[in-house]
């Protein structure tokens, strides 16, 4: 500090004189600011600080963990590398203007102290040329009557383009909230689970209809878009979808495609979804029964094109590629540690047990930011193992507080 002061003030000045001059200068600035009505600092300096701050703010598609992200307007096809984390205080959330209102269907409760859910997310372009993944997190997106909040986590891995994954990010939670908001006529736990499965299935079906009616330019619905991007360019675009609905008692996972959800329980990796690959025996039989073919061209592909047998969109490959999700419901236990949801950019190079082991270690060593650390570290491991695809990861802390 003394050397710095002498360098600025000159060789004849002492550090004490330098500090005194600086103090008087600050006092003068304070008086000038007060005389001008306490005006803010110059716009030039403020602008630099704002730019620096904005660089560390969440980017599009990024969640901070402190609130549910607002949906992006349909048709926005840009996405950049993102990461996020930290504990979240749960609150019931509504929609936004222009979207079907969730508030009426989710039966939002008055503001109250709720249990918290901690999660971390990251979405990287990786070695791929374009970003086609999307991550969606909506804590407390739905509240059943008389029950606690239900939290929505999802990863969408687009192919052929980004617009279906972006559409799923904007609308899937809205459609599921509407379906879950329908009156439930269930008396037993089995009937409640059957109702839940039916509601999720209807939500996926509606999402698929929306994807099929969307143009690559972003226009949705009828009359069909007549732009240069309509037709084949829009008909070959689709997306996987792995959705986890988490409440205090259970985890519901709905999967369509080859993204994956894995539960870490008691130190073991428990898959909650099964990849929909064209050469999976039951999927192969279904495709062939519908008149389709599985051609082995750089791996098993439906009609030599798509490396998965279920997806949202993909109009050109209907009815061989279907949107019906496989749904898994598990009761939460005291042994549950975390849930990892990720696109195949992670799972293609990282086994389930390795991913869960990394996540558990992060939660043990950095409890406050463990989910964020786990998501980032898993993505970096996938990059280090030369994953050639986009990498999107969500890590959810399921430990009992």
Tab-separated table of C-alpha atoms in Angstrom:
chain	number	residue	atom	x	y	z
A	1	UNK	CA	0.000	0.000	0.000
A	2	UNK	CA	2.845	2.383	0.894
A	3	UNK	CA	4.531	1.757	-2.412
A	4	UNK	CA	1.299	2.370	-4.283
A	5	UNK	CA	0.712	5.656	-2.433
A	6	UNK	CA	4.244	6.886	-3.116
A	7	UNK	CA	3.907	5.933	-6.776
A	8	UNK	CA	0.769	8.073	-7.122
A	9	UNK	CA	1.738	11.058	-4.979
A	10	UNK	CA	5.359	11.364	-5.878
A	11	UNK	CA	8.603	10.583	-4.158
A	12	UNK	CA	8.347	13.584	-1.783
A	13	UNK	CA	5.074	12.449	-0.220
A	14	UNK	CA	4.720	9.989	2.612
A	15	UNK	CA	2.068	7.276	2.844
A	16	UNK	CA	0.409	9.226	5.680
A	17	UNK	CA	0.095	12.316	3.452
A	18	UNK	CA	-1.285	10.145	0.656
A	19	UNK	CA	-3.965	8.656	2.892
A	20	UNK	CA	-4.873	12.084	4.251
A	21	UNK	CA	-5.251	13.511	0.751
A	22	UNK	CA	-7.431	10.604	-0.271
A	23	UNK	CA	-9.634	11.059	2.801
A	24	UNK	CA	-10.105	14.772	2.067
A	25	UNK	CA	-10.956	13.958	-1.557
A	26	UNK	CA	-13.606	11.476	-0.450
A	27	UNK	CA	-15.092	14.061	1.941
A	28	UNK	CA	-15.266	16.601	-0.877
A	29	UNK	CA	-17.055	14.094	-3.100
A	30	UNK	CA	-19.494	13.361	-0.307
A	31	UNK	CA	-20.349	17.056	0.126
A	32	UNK	CA	-20.750	17.569	-3.606
A	33	UNK	CA	-23.056	14.558	-3.806
A	34	UNK	CA	-25.159	15.871	-0.918
A	35	UNK	CA	-25.409	19.310	-2.513
A	36	UNK	CA	-26.690	17.800	-5.749
A	37	UNK	CA	-29.408	15.843	-3.974
A	38	UNK	CA	-27.360	12.692	-3.449
A	39	UNK	CA	-27.201	11.974	-7.155
A	40	UNK	CA	-25.877	8.566	-8.136
A	41	UNK	CA	-22.345	7.986	-9.377
A	42	UNK	CA	-21.526	8.807	-12.976
A	43	UNK	CA	-23.287	6.723	-15.581
A	44	UNK	CA	-20.012	5.614	-17.023
A	45	UNK	CA	-18.818	3.983	-13.816
A	46	UNK	CA	-22.257	2.626	-12.997
A	47	UNK	CA	-22.488	1.146	-16.475
A	48	UNK	CA	-19.271	-0.769	-15.979
A	49	UNK	CA	-20.506	-2.215	-12.715
A	50	UNK	CA	-23.801	-3.225	-14.256
A	51	UNK	CA	-22.060	-4.940	-17.126
A	52	UNK	CA	-19.837	-6.799	-14.708
A	53	UNK	CA	-22.843	-7.801	-12.612
A	54	UNK	CA	-24.868	-8.910	-15.591
A	55	UNK	CA	-22.130	-11.277	-16.614
A	56	UNK	CA	-22.647	-13.161	-13.363
A	57	UNK	CA	-26.445	-13.043	-13.473
A	58	UNK	CA	-28.389	-16.075	-14.709
A	59	UNK	CA	-28.483	-16.303	-18.477
A	60	UNK	CA	-31.416	-17.501	-20.493
A	61	UNK	CA	-32.419	-20.959	-19.345
A	62	UNK	CA	-30.474	-20.615	-16.093
A	63	UNK	CA	-32.095	-20.883	-12.684
A	64	UNK	CA	-30.787	-19.410	-9.482
A	65	UNK	CA	-32.553	-21.806	-7.172
A	66	UNK	CA	-34.285	-18.952	-5.376
A	67	UNK	CA	-37.354	-18.710	-7.564
A	68	UNK	CA	-39.031	-20.397	-10.479
A	69	UNK	CA	-37.698	-19.198	-13.838
A	70	UNK	CA	-40.082	-17.294	-16.063
A	71	UNK	CA	-40.805	-19.030	-19.366
A	72	UNK	CA	-39.253	-17.705	-22.539
A	73	UNK	CA	-41.638	-16.536	-25.288
A	74	UNK	CA	-42.238	-19.382	-27.762
A	75	UNK	CA	-40.029	-19.265	-30.815
A	76	UNK	CA	-36.903	-18.039	-29.053
A	77	UNK	CA	-34.280	-20.469	-30.284
A	78	UNK	CA	-31.186	-19.123	-28.556
A	79	UNK	CA	-29.578	-20.792	-25.587
A	80	UNK	CA	-26.167	-20.370	-24.079
A	81	UNK	CA	-24.072	-22.288	-21.614
A	82	UNK	CA	-25.589	-21.971	-18.169
A	83	UNK	CA	-25.223	-23.161	-14.608
A	84	UNK	CA	-27.176	-22.665	-11.434
A	85	UNK	CA	-27.771	-23.859	-7.938
A	86	UNK	CA	-28.519	-23.215	-4.283
A	87	UNK	CA	-31.352	-23.886	-1.881
A	88	UNK	CA	-34.784	-22.743	-2.835
A	89	UNK	CA	-37.607	-21.513	-0.661
A	90	UNK	CA	-40.720	-23.023	-2.120
A	91	UNK	CA	-43.649	-20.897	-3.153
A	92	UNK	CA	-46.645	-21.655	-5.300
A	93	UNK	CA	-46.182	-20.085	-8.706
A	94	UNK	CA	-48.555	-18.854	-11.339
A	95	UNK	CA	-48.135	-18.389	-15.049
A	96	UNK	CA	-47.528	-15.194	-16.926
A	97	UNK	CA	-49.650	-13.157	-19.342
A	98	UNK	CA	-50.301	-15.041	-22.531
A	99	UNK	CA	-50.044	-18.489	-20.939
A	100	UNK	CA	-52.880	-20.564	-19.513
A	101	UNK	CA	-53.198	-19.520	-15.883
A	102	UNK	CA	-51.781	-22.034	-13.457
A	103	UNK	CA	-53.058	-20.293	-10.379
A	104	UNK	CA	-56.602	-21.558	-10.792
A	105	UNK	CA	-55.577	-25.134	-11.451
A	106	UNK	CA	-52.782	-25.373	-8.907
A	107	UNK	CA	-54.893	-24.055	-6.053
A	108	UNK	CA	-52.105	-21.859	-4.747
A	109	UNK	CA	-52.096	-21.592	-0.976
A	110	UNK	CA	-51.554	-18.393	1.000
A	111	UNK	CA	-47.956	-17.441	1.637
A	112	UNK	CA	-46.546	-19.649	4.364
A	113	UNK	CA	-43.262	-21.091	5.513
A	114	UNK	CA	-42.606	-24.192	3.443
A	115	UNK	CA	-39.924	-26.861	3.456
A	116	UNK	CA	-37.115	-26.049	1.052
A	117	UNK	CA	-35.805	-27.945	-1.939
A	118	UNK	CA	-32.204	-27.562	-3.004
A	119	UNK	CA	-31.127	-28.163	-6.576
A	120	UNK	CA	-28.438	-27.262	-9.062
A	121	UNK	CA	-28.559	-27.148	-12.841
A	122	UNK	CA	-26.147	-26.718	-15.710
A	123	UNK	CA	-26.603	-26.826	-19.481
A	124	UNK	CA	-23.604	-26.822	-21.815
A	125	UNK	CA	-23.273	-26.833	-25.583
A	126	UNK	CA	-20.169	-28.993	-25.180
A	127	UNK	CA	-18.514	-30.266	-28.332
A	128	UNK	CA	-21.745	-30.049	-30.339
A	129	UNK	CA	-22.176	-27.317	-32.939
A	130	UNK	CA	-25.551	-26.107	-31.662
A	131	UNK	CA	-27.403	-26.004	-28.382
A	132	UNK	CA	-30.563	-28.118	-28.557
A	133	UNK	CA	-31.061	-28.956	-24.859
A	134	UNK	CA	-33.382	-27.137	-22.476
A	135	UNK	CA	-33.739	-27.290	-18.689
A	136	UNK	CA	-36.920	-26.352	-16.842
A	137	UNK	CA	-37.270	-25.994	-13.057
A	138	UNK	CA	-40.472	-24.824	-11.344
A	139	UNK	CA	-40.466	-25.354	-7.573
A	140	UNK	CA	-43.979	-25.394	-6.147
A	141	UNK	CA	-45.580	-25.347	-9.614
A	142	UNK	CA	-48.662	-27.168	-8.349
A	143	UNK	CA	-50.366	-27.715	-5.011
A	144	UNK	CA	-53.064	-30.379	-4.703
A	145	UNK	CA	-55.936	-29.455	-2.461
A	146	UNK	CA	-55.059	-30.307	1.105
A	147	UNK	CA	-51.511	-31.291	0.190
A	148	UNK	CA	-48.040	-29.824	0.016
A	149	UNK	CA	-46.336	-28.271	-3.006
A	150	UNK	CA	-45.246	-30.345	-5.973
A	151	UNK	CA	-41.971	-29.418	-7.668
A	152	UNK	CA	-41.248	-29.707	-11.390
A	153	UNK	CA	-37.825	-30.590	-12.834
A	154	UNK	CA	-37.243	-31.491	-16.475
A	155	UNK	CA	-34.570	-31.922	-19.115
A	156	UNK	CA	-35.446	-31.762	-22.807
A	157	UNK	CA	-32.923	-32.929	-25.414
A	158	UNK	CA	-33.869	-31.663	-28.850
A	159	UNK	CA	-32.856	-33.166	-32.187
A	160	UNK	CA	-33.120	-31.756	-35.676
A	161	UNK	CA	-33.395	-28.278	-34.149
A	162	UNK	CA	-34.082	-26.465	-30.916
A	163	UNK	CA	-37.663	-25.290	-31.244
A	164	UNK	CA	-39.433	-28.382	-29.823
A	165	UNK	CA	-37.173	-28.473	-26.760
A	166	UNK	CA	-37.778	-24.741	-26.268
A	167	UNK	CA	-41.514	-25.293	-26.628
A	168	UNK	CA	-41.405	-28.049	-23.997
A	169	UNK	CA	-39.489	-25.776	-21.660
A	170	UNK	CA	-42.167	-23.091	-21.995
A	171	UNK	CA	-45.281	-25.256	-21.866
A	172	UNK	CA	-44.792	-28.688	-20.294
A	173	UNK	CA	-45.214	-27.479	-16.695
A	174	UNK	CA	-48.256	-25.454	-17.726
A	175	UNK	CA	-49.993	-28.428	-19.351
A	176	UNK	CA	-49.150	-30.780	-16.496
A	177	UNK	CA	-50.475	-28.282	-13.944
A	178	UNK	CA	-53.750	-28.052	-15.870
A	179	UNK	CA	-54.105	-31.834	-16.032
A	180	UNK	CA	-53.188	-32.275	-12.377
A	181	UNK	CA	-55.687	-29.547	-11.510
A	182	UNK	CA	-58.631	-31.562	-12.793
A	183	UNK	CA	-60.935	-32.879	-10.090
A	184	UNK	CA	-59.576	-36.086	-8.639
A	185	UNK	CA	-62.076	-38.791	-7.820
A	186	UNK	CA	-59.792	-41.120	-5.888
A	187	UNK	CA	-60.459	-42.722	-2.554
A	188	UNK	CA	-57.410	-44.965	-2.134
A	189	UNK	CA	-53.693	-44.499	-2.634
A	190	UNK	CA	-53.783	-46.866	-5.629
A	191	UNK	CA	-56.499	-44.786	-7.240
A	192	UNK	CA	-54.537	-41.613	-6.542
A	193	UNK	CA	-51.460	-43.044	-8.260
A	194	UNK	CA	-53.556	-44.178	-11.219
A	195	UNK	CA	-54.979	-40.663	-11.472
A	196	UNK	CA	-51.470	-39.177	-11.302
A	197	UNK	CA	-50.221	-41.441	-14.077
A	198	UNK	CA	-53.225	-40.613	-16.225
A	199	UNK	CA	-52.778	-36.864	-15.696
A	200	UNK	CA	-49.085	-36.999	-16.607
A	201	UNK	CA	-49.837	-39.095	-19.675
A	202	UNK	CA	-52.453	-36.576	-20.843
A	203	UNK	CA	-49.987	-33.748	-20.285
A	204	UNK	CA	-47.402	-35.444	-22.508
A	205	UNK	CA	-50.026	-36.121	-25.180
A	206	UNK	CA	-51.037	-32.437	-25.218
A	207	UNK	CA	-47.398	-31.405	-25.351
A	208	UNK	CA	-46.873	-33.671	-28.358
A	209	UNK	CA	-49.890	-32.143	-30.131
A	210	UNK	CA	-48.454	-28.697	-29.500
A	211	UNK	CA	-45.058	-29.761	-30.863
A	212	UNK	CA	-46.647	-31.218	-33.991
A	213	UNK	CA	-48.559	-27.983	-34.596
A	214	UNK	CA	-45.473	-25.791	-34.190
A	215	UNK	CA	-43.337	-24.427	-36.984
A	216	UNK	CA	-39.565	-24.169	-36.714
A	217	UNK	CA	-39.975	-20.391	-36.918
A	218	UNK	CA	-41.877	-20.422	-33.611
A	219	UNK	CA	-45.476	-20.091	-34.825
A	220	UNK	CA	-47.888	-22.453	-33.091
A	221	UNK	CA	-51.333	-23.687	-34.112
A	222	UNK	CA	-53.668	-23.284	-37.036
A	223	UNK	CA	-53.728	-22.170	-39.770
A	224	UNK	CA	-50.446	-23.912	-40.609
A	225	UNK	CA	-47.492	-21.629	-41.034
A	226	UNK	CA	-46.491	-21.030	-44.627
A	227	UNK	CA	-42.983	-19.727	-44.049
A	228	UNK	CA	-39.897	-21.190	-45.669
A	229	UNK	CA	-39.120	-23.175	-42.510
A	230	UNK	CA	-42.457	-25.002	-42.469
A	231	UNK	CA	-42.825	-28.468	-43.935
A	232	UNK	CA	-39.977	-30.945	-43.742
A	233	UNK	CA	-37.711	-28.748	-41.604
A	234	UNK	CA	-40.380	-28.599	-38.915
A	235	UNK	CA	-41.542	-32.195	-39.283
A	236	UNK	CA	-38.165	-33.788	-38.512
A	237	UNK	CA	-37.638	-31.847	-35.262
A	238	UNK	CA	-38.369	-33.422	-31.889
A	239	UNK	CA	-37.201	-33.689	-28.304
A	240	UNK	CA	-36.810	-36.164	-25.502
A	241	UNK	CA	-38.433	-35.361	-22.175
A	242	UNK	CA	-37.591	-36.608	-18.716
A	243	UNK	CA	-39.768	-34.977	-16.050
A	244	UNK	CA	-39.561	-35.428	-12.284
A	245	UNK	CA	-42.376	-34.346	-9.983
A	246	UNK	CA	-41.151	-34.255	-6.404
A	247	UNK	CA	-43.059	-33.741	-3.168
A	248	UNK	CA	-42.347	-34.596	0.440
A	249	UNK	CA	-43.584	-38.197	0.101
A	250	UNK	CA	-42.757	-39.429	-3.386
A	251	UNK	CA	-40.962	-38.916	-6.685
A	252	UNK	CA	-42.774	-39.344	-9.994
A	253	UNK	CA	-40.602	-39.668	-13.099
A	254	UNK	CA	-42.045	-39.603	-16.618
A	255	UNK	CA	-39.634	-40.392	-19.437
A	256	UNK	CA	-39.951	-40.220	-23.199
A	257	UNK	CA	-36.684	-40.783	-25.076
A	258	UNK	CA	-33.123	-41.447	-23.990
A	259	UNK	CA	-32.616	-38.795	-21.329
A	260	UNK	CA	-32.495	-40.369	-17.889
A	261	UNK	CA	-33.331	-39.997	-14.189
A	262	UNK	CA	-31.293	-41.850	-11.560
A	263	UNK	CA	-31.930	-41.906	-7.810
A	264	UNK	CA	-29.086	-42.233	-5.316
A	265	UNK	CA	-30.445	-44.243	-2.378
A	266	UNK	CA	-28.364	-45.700	0.428
A	267	UNK	CA	-25.163	-45.363	-1.578
A	268	UNK	CA	-26.623	-47.185	-4.588
A	269	UNK	CA	-27.734	-45.937	-8.009
A	270	UNK	CA	-31.398	-46.716	-8.715
A	271	UNK	CA	-32.541	-45.975	-12.305
A	272	UNK	CA	-36.012	-44.428	-12.412
A	273	UNK	CA	-36.231	-44.484	-16.213
A	274	UNK	CA	-35.256	-46.790	-19.042
A	275	UNK	CA	-33.817	-45.380	-22.262
A	276	UNK	CA	-36.109	-45.719	-25.261
A	277	UNK	CA	-33.710	-47.136	-27.833
A	278	UNK	CA	-34.945	-48.641	-31.124
A	279	UNK	CA	-33.148	-51.934	-30.435
A	280	UNK	CA	-34.699	-52.403	-26.991
A	281	UNK	CA	-36.621	-55.658	-27.512
A	282	UNK	CA	-40.066	-54.348	-26.596
A	283	UNK	CA	-39.555	-51.116	-28.547
A	284	UNK	CA	-38.277	-53.000	-31.591
A	285	UNK	CA	-41.341	-55.239	-31.531
A	286	UNK	CA	-43.655	-52.225	-31.230
A	287	UNK	CA	-41.997	-50.396	-34.151
A	288	UNK	CA	-42.137	-53.444	-36.409
A	289	UNK	CA	-45.770	-54.127	-35.441
A	290	UNK	CA	-46.608	-50.585	-36.579
A	291	UNK	CA	-44.957	-51.232	-39.948
A	292	UNK	CA	-41.692	-49.476	-39.215
A	293	UNK	CA	-38.096	-50.597	-39.487
A	294	UNK	CA	-35.011	-50.288	-37.360
A	295	UNK	CA	-31.894	-49.787	-39.459
A	296	UNK	CA	-28.415	-50.041	-37.987
A	297	UNK	CA	-26.653	-46.963	-39.304
A	298	UNK	CA	-24.176	-45.618	-36.771
A	299	UNK	CA	-26.255	-47.447	-34.177
A	300	UNK	CA	-29.881	-48.578	-34.188
A	301	UNK	CA	-32.165	-45.925	-35.702
A	302	UNK	CA	-35.848	-45.744	-36.595
A	303	UNK	CA	-35.904	-45.832	-40.406
A	304	UNK	CA	-32.187	-45.146	-40.255
A	305	UNK	CA	-32.823	-41.635	-38.903
A	306	UNK	CA	-33.632	-41.326	-35.201
A	307	UNK	CA	-31.571	-42.999	-32.467
A	308	UNK	CA	-34.512	-43.170	-30.050
A	309	UNK	CA	-37.893	-44.829	-30.282
A	310	UNK	CA	-39.974	-42.292	-28.311
A	311	UNK	CA	-39.936	-38.521	-28.482
A	312	UNK	CA	-42.147	-35.444	-28.606
A	313	UNK	CA	-42.640	-34.086	-32.120
A	314	UNK	CA	-41.005	-35.952	-35.023
A	315	UNK	CA	-44.111	-35.796	-37.193
A	316	UNK	CA	-42.268	-37.410	-40.086
A	317	UNK	CA	-41.697	-40.608	-38.074
A	318	UNK	CA	-45.198	-41.100	-36.670
A	319	UNK	CA	-46.572	-43.640	-35.700
A	320	UNK	CA	-43.285	-45.470	-35.195
A	321	UNK	CA	-41.927	-42.852	-32.804
A	322	UNK	CA	-44.506	-42.253	-30.067
A	323	UNK	CA	-44.785	-39.706	-27.269
A	324	UNK	CA	-46.262	-41.938	-24.564
A	325	UNK	CA	-44.061	-41.703	-21.468
A	326	UNK	CA	-43.069	-44.517	-19.175
A	327	UNK	CA	-43.913	-43.441	-15.618
A	328	UNK	CA	-42.201	-44.555	-12.433
A	329	UNK	CA	-43.478	-43.694	-8.944
A	330	UNK	CA	-41.280	-44.248	-5.890
A	331	UNK	CA	-41.904	-43.429	-2.254
A	332	UNK	CA	-39.227	-41.297	-0.644
A	333	UNK	CA	-37.237	-42.855	2.197
A	334	UNK	CA	-34.712	-41.702	4.780
A	335	UNK	CA	-31.962	-43.326	2.669
A	336	UNK	CA	-32.592	-41.090	-0.355
A	337	UNK	CA	-29.659	-38.799	-1.104
A	338	UNK	CA	-30.248	-37.116	-4.450
A	339	UNK	CA	-31.892	-37.378	-7.840
A	340	UNK	CA	-29.923	-36.787	-11.050
A	341	UNK	CA	-31.771	-35.872	-14.238
A	342	UNK	CA	-29.662	-35.451	-17.365
A	343	UNK	CA	-29.550	-35.674	-21.134
A	344	UNK	CA	-27.645	-38.443	-22.893
A	345	UNK	CA	-24.677	-36.117	-23.239
A	346	UNK	CA	-23.906	-37.141	-19.646
A	347	UNK	CA	-25.117	-40.735	-19.597
A	348	UNK	CA	-23.328	-41.729	-22.821
A	349	UNK	CA	-19.975	-41.336	-21.073
A	350	UNK	CA	-20.748	-41.631	-17.352
A	351	UNK	CA	-22.258	-44.747	-15.705
A	352	UNK	CA	-25.108	-44.344	-13.233
A	353	UNK	CA	-23.073	-45.445	-10.210
A	354	UNK	CA	-20.198	-43.079	-10.990
A	355	UNK	CA	-22.561	-40.120	-11.417
A	356	UNK	CA	-24.317	-40.888	-8.127
A	357	UNK	CA	-21.014	-41.322	-6.329
A	358	UNK	CA	-19.808	-37.912	-7.520
A	359	UNK	CA	-23.080	-36.265	-6.482
A	360	UNK	CA	-23.040	-37.870	-3.029
A	361	UNK	CA	-19.478	-36.723	-2.406
A	362	UNK	CA	-20.358	-33.163	-3.386
A	363	UNK	CA	-23.360	-33.126	-1.061
A	364	UNK	CA	-21.245	-34.413	1.807
A	365	UNK	CA	-18.415	-31.932	1.335
A	366	UNK	CA	-20.383	-28.821	0.368
A	367	UNK	CA	-23.836	-29.161	1.863
A	368	UNK	CA	-24.947	-25.593	1.127
A	369	UNK	CA	-23.867	-25.555	-2.518
A	370	UNK	CA	-23.548	-29.296	-3.008
A	371	UNK	CA	-26.142	-29.586	-5.764
A	372	UNK	CA	-24.522	-26.820	-7.797
A	373	UNK	CA	-21.081	-28.320	-7.333
A	374	UNK	CA	-22.364	-31.765	-8.302
A	375	UNK	CA	-24.052	-30.527	-11.491
A	376	UNK	CA	-20.976	-28.600	-12.595
A	377	UNK	CA	-18.571	-31.411	-11.773
A	378	UNK	CA	-20.676	-34.005	-13.593
A	379	UNK	CA	-20.781	-31.812	-16.699
A	380	UNK	CA	-17.008	-31.299	-16.544
A	381	UNK	CA	-16.450	-35.036	-16.222
A	382	UNK	CA	-18.587	-35.624	-19.300
A	383	UNK	CA	-16.551	-33.063	-21.218
A	384	UNK	CA	-13.319	-34.639	-20.024
A	385	UNK	CA	-14.576	-37.983	-21.320
A	386	UNK	CA	-15.166	-36.380	-24.720
A	387	UNK	CA	-18.953	-36.347	-24.752
A	388	UNK	CA	-19.921	-35.224	-28.246
A	389	UNK	CA	-23.410	-33.984	-27.341
A	390	UNK	CA	-24.983	-31.145	-25.377
A	391	UNK	CA	-24.803	-31.799	-21.632
A	392	UNK	CA	-27.660	-30.819	-19.332
A	393	UNK	CA	-27.800	-31.890	-15.684
A	394	UNK	CA	-30.126	-31.293	-12.731
A	395	UNK	CA	-29.160	-32.509	-9.255
A	396	UNK	CA	-31.891	-32.442	-6.571
A	397	UNK	CA	-31.126	-32.896	-2.885
A	398	UNK	CA	-33.521	-35.462	-1.385
A	399	UNK	CA	-31.959	-35.779	2.052
A	400	UNK	CA	-34.310	-35.332	4.992
A	401	UNK	CA	-33.539	-32.054	6.736
